[in-house]
CSV table of C-alpha atoms in Angstrom, one decimal:
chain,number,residue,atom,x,y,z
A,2,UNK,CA,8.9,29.9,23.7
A,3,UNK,CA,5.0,29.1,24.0
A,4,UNK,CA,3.3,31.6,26.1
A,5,UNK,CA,2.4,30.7,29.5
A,6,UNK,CA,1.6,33.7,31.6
A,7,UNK,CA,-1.9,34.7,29.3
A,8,UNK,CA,-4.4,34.3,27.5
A,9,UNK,CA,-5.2,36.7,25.0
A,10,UNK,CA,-8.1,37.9,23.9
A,11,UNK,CA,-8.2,40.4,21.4
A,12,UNK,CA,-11.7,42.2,21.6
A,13,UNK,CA,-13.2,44.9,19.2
A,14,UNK,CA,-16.4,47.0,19.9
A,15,UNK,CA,-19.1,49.1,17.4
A,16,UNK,CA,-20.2,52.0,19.3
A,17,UNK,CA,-23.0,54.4,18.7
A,18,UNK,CA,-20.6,57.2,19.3
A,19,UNK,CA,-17.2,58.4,21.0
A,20,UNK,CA,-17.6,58.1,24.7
A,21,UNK,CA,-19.4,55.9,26.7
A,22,UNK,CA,-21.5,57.0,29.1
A,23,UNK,CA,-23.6,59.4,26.2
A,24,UNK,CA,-23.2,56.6,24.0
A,25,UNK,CA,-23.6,52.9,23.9
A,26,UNK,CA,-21.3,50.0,23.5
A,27,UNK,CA,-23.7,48.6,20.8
A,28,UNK,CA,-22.0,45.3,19.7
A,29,UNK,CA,-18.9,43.3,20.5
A,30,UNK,CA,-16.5,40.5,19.3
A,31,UNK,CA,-13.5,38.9,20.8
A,32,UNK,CA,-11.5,35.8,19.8
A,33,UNK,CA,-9.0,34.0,21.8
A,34,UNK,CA,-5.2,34.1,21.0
A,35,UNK,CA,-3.3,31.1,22.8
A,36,UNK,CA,-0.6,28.7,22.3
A,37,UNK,CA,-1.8,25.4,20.2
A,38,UNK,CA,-0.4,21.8,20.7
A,39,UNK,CA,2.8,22.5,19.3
A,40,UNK,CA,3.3,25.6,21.4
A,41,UNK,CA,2.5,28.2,18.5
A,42,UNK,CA,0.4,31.2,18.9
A,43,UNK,CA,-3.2,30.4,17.2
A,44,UNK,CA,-6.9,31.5,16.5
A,45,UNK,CA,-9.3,29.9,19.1
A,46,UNK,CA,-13.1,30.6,20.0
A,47,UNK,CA,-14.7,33.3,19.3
A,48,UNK,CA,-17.9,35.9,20.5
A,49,UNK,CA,-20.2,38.0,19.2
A,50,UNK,CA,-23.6,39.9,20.5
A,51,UNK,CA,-25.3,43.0,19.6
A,52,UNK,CA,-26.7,45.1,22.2
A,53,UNK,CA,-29.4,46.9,23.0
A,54,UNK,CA,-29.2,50.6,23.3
A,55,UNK,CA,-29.3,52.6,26.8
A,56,UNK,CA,-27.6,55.7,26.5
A,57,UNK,CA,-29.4,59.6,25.8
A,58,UNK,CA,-27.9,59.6,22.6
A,59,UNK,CA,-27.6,57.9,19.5
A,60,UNK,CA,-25.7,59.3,16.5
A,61,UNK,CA,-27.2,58.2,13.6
A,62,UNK,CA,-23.8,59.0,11.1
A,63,UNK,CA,-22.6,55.7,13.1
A,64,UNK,CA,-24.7,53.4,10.8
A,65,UNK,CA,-23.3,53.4,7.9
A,66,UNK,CA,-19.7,52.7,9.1
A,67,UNK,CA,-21.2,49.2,11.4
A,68,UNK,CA,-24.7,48.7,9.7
A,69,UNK,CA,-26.8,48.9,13.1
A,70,UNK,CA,-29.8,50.6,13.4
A,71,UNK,CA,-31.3,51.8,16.3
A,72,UNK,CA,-34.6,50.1,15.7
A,73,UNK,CA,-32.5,46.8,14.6
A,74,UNK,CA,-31.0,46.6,18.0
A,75,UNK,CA,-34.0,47.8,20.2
A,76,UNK,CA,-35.9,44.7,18.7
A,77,UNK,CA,-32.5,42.5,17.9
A,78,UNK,CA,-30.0,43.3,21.0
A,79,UNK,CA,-29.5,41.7,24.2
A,80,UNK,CA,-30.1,43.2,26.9
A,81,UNK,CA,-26.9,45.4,28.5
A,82,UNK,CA,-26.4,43.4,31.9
A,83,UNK,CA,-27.1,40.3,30.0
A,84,UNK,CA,-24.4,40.8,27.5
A,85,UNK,CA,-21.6,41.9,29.6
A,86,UNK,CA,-22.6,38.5,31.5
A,87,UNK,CA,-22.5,36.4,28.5
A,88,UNK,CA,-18.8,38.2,28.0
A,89,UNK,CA,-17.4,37.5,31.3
A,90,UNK,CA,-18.3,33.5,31.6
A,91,UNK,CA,-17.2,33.6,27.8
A,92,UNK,CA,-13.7,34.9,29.2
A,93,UNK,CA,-13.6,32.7,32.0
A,94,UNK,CA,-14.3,29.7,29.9
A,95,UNK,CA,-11.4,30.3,28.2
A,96,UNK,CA,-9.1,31.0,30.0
A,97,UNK,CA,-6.6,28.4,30.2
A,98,UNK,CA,-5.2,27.1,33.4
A,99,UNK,CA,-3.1,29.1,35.0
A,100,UNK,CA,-2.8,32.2,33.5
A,101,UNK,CA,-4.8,36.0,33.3
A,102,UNK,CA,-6.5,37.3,30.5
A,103,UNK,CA,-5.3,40.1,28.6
A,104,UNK,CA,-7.5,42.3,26.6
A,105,UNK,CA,-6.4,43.1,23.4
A,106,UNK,CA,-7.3,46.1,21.7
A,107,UNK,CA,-6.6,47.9,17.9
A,108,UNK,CA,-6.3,51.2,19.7
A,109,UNK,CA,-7.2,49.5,22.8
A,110,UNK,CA,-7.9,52.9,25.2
A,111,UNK,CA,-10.6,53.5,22.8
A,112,UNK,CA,-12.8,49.7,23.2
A,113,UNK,CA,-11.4,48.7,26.8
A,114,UNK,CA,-13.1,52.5,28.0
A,115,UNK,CA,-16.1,51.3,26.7
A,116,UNK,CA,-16.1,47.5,28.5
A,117,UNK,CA,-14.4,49.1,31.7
A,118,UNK,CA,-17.6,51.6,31.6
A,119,UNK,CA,-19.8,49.2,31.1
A,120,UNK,CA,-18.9,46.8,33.6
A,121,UNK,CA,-18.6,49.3,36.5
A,122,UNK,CA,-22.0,50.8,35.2
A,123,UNK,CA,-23.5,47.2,35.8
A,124,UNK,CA,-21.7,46.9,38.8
A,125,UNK,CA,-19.7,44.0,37.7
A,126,UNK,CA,-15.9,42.9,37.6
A,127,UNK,CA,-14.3,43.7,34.7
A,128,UNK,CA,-12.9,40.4,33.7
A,129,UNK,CA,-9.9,41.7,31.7
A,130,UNK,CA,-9.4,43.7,35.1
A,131,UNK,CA,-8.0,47.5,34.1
A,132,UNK,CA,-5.3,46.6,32.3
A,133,UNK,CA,-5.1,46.6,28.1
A,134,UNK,CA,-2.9,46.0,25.4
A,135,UNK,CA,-2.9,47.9,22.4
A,136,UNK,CA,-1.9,46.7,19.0
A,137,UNK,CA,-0.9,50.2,17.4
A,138,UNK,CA,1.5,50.5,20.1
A,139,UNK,CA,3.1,47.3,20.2
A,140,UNK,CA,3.1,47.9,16.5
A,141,UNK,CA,5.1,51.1,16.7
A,142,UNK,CA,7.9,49.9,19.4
A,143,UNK,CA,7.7,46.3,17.4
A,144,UNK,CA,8.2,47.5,13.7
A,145,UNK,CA,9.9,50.9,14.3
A,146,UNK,CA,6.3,52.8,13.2
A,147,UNK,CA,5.0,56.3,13.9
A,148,UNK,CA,1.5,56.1,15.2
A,149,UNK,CA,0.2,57.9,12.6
A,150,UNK,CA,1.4,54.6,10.3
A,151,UNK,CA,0.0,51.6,12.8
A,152,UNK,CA,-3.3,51.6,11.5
A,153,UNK,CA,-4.2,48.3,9.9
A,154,UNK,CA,-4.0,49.1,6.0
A,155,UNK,CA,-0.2,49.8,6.7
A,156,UNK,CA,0.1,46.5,9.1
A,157,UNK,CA,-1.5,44.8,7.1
A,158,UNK,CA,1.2,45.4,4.6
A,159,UNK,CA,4.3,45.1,6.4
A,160,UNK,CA,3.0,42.0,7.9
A,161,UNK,CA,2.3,40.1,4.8
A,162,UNK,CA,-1.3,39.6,6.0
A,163,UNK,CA,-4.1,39.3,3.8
A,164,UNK,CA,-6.2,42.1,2.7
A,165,UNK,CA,-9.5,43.3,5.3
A,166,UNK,CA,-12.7,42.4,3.8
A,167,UNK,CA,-14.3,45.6,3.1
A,168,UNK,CA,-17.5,43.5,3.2
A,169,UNK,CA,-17.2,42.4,6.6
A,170,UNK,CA,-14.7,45.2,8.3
A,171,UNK,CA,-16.5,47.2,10.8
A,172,UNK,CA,-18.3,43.7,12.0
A,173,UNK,CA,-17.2,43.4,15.5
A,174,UNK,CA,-16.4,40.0,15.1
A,175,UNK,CA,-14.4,40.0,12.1
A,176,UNK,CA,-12.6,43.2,13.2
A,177,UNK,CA,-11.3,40.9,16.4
A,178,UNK,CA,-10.4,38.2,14.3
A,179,UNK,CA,-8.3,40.1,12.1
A,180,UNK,CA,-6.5,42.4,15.0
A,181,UNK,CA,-5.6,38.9,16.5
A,182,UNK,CA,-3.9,37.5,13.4
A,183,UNK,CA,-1.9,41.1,13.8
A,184,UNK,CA,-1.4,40.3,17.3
A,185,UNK,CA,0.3,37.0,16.1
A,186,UNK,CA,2.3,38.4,13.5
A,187,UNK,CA,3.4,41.5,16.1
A,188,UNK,CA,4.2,38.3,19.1
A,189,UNK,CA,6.1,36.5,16.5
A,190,UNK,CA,8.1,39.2,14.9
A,191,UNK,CA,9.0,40.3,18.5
A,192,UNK,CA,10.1,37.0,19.2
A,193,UNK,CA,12.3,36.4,16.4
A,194,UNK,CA,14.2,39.6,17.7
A,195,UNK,CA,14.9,38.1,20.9
């Protein structure tokens, strides 16, 4: 049954630490997950910005995992307010007639803190509004998984997906592109159980 209720939009975020507030949100990527012309679940748009930094600190053993320096994104990065604007009219674009977004998270508490910090630190609507789905869990109710074994090596696995890119993983961008093909395959599976 083609899903009519949401749009999906799975979201993942590079941080320059583990909590916002001390630490920035320092790039994001999201790509759309909606019903095609046939009805099927499928990859649409997608975002991506880098941001600039804002927060007292800045840990430095970050860089090597995401590749972003803090010089790169002083001289590289939008602006804060500007990016989380760019994010919202990016949601609302696509958001298809009809229905609310959902965000979409692997390990979801951890991203949406940072956008639901950011926004209200801007003094903006969230667009996603304070609600998220997490992958890992709908992973461990839809496969029968301990959390411990929902992290994307193992889902990758059971889902017959394609290997990450260890060239591109930690990319924002590519990170949301590959949770949403899990998010498909998790949808699907879930489906088929009825």
């Amino acid at each position: 049954m083609p899903e009519t209720r949401t749009t999906y939009f799975c979201v993942d975020i590079e941080t320059s630490g583990p909590v916002p507030s001390l630490y920035d949100m320092i790039s994001i990527g999201a790509v759309v997950v909606a019903p095609d012309e046939t009805g099927s679940l499928a990859l649409g748009a997608d975002f991506y910005i880098e941001i600039q930094p804002q927060a007292p600190r800045f840990d430095t053993r970050t860089i090597p995992i995401h590749g972003l320096s803090f010089e790169h994104l002083q001289a590289n990065g939008t602006p804060r307010r500007d990016a989380m604007v760019q994010l919202a009219e990016w949601t609302n674009r696509n958001l298809r007639d009809g229905t609310k977004p959902t965000f979409v998270g692997h390990n979801a508490p951890f991203d949406w803190s940072f956008i639901a910090w950011t926004y209200a630190a801007e003094e903006m609507d969230n667009p996603f509004g304070y609600k998220a789905m997490c992958t890992k869990s709908l992973a461990s109710g839809v496969l029968g998984l301990h959390w411990f074994d929902s992290n994307k090596e193992i889902l990758t696995a059971r889902l017959g997906l394609p290997a990450e890119d260890h060239r591109q993983k930690h990319r924002a961008d590519y990170d949301a592109r590959f949770q949403a093909e899990i998010l498909i395959r998790l949808l699907e599976k879930l489906e088929e159980r009825g």
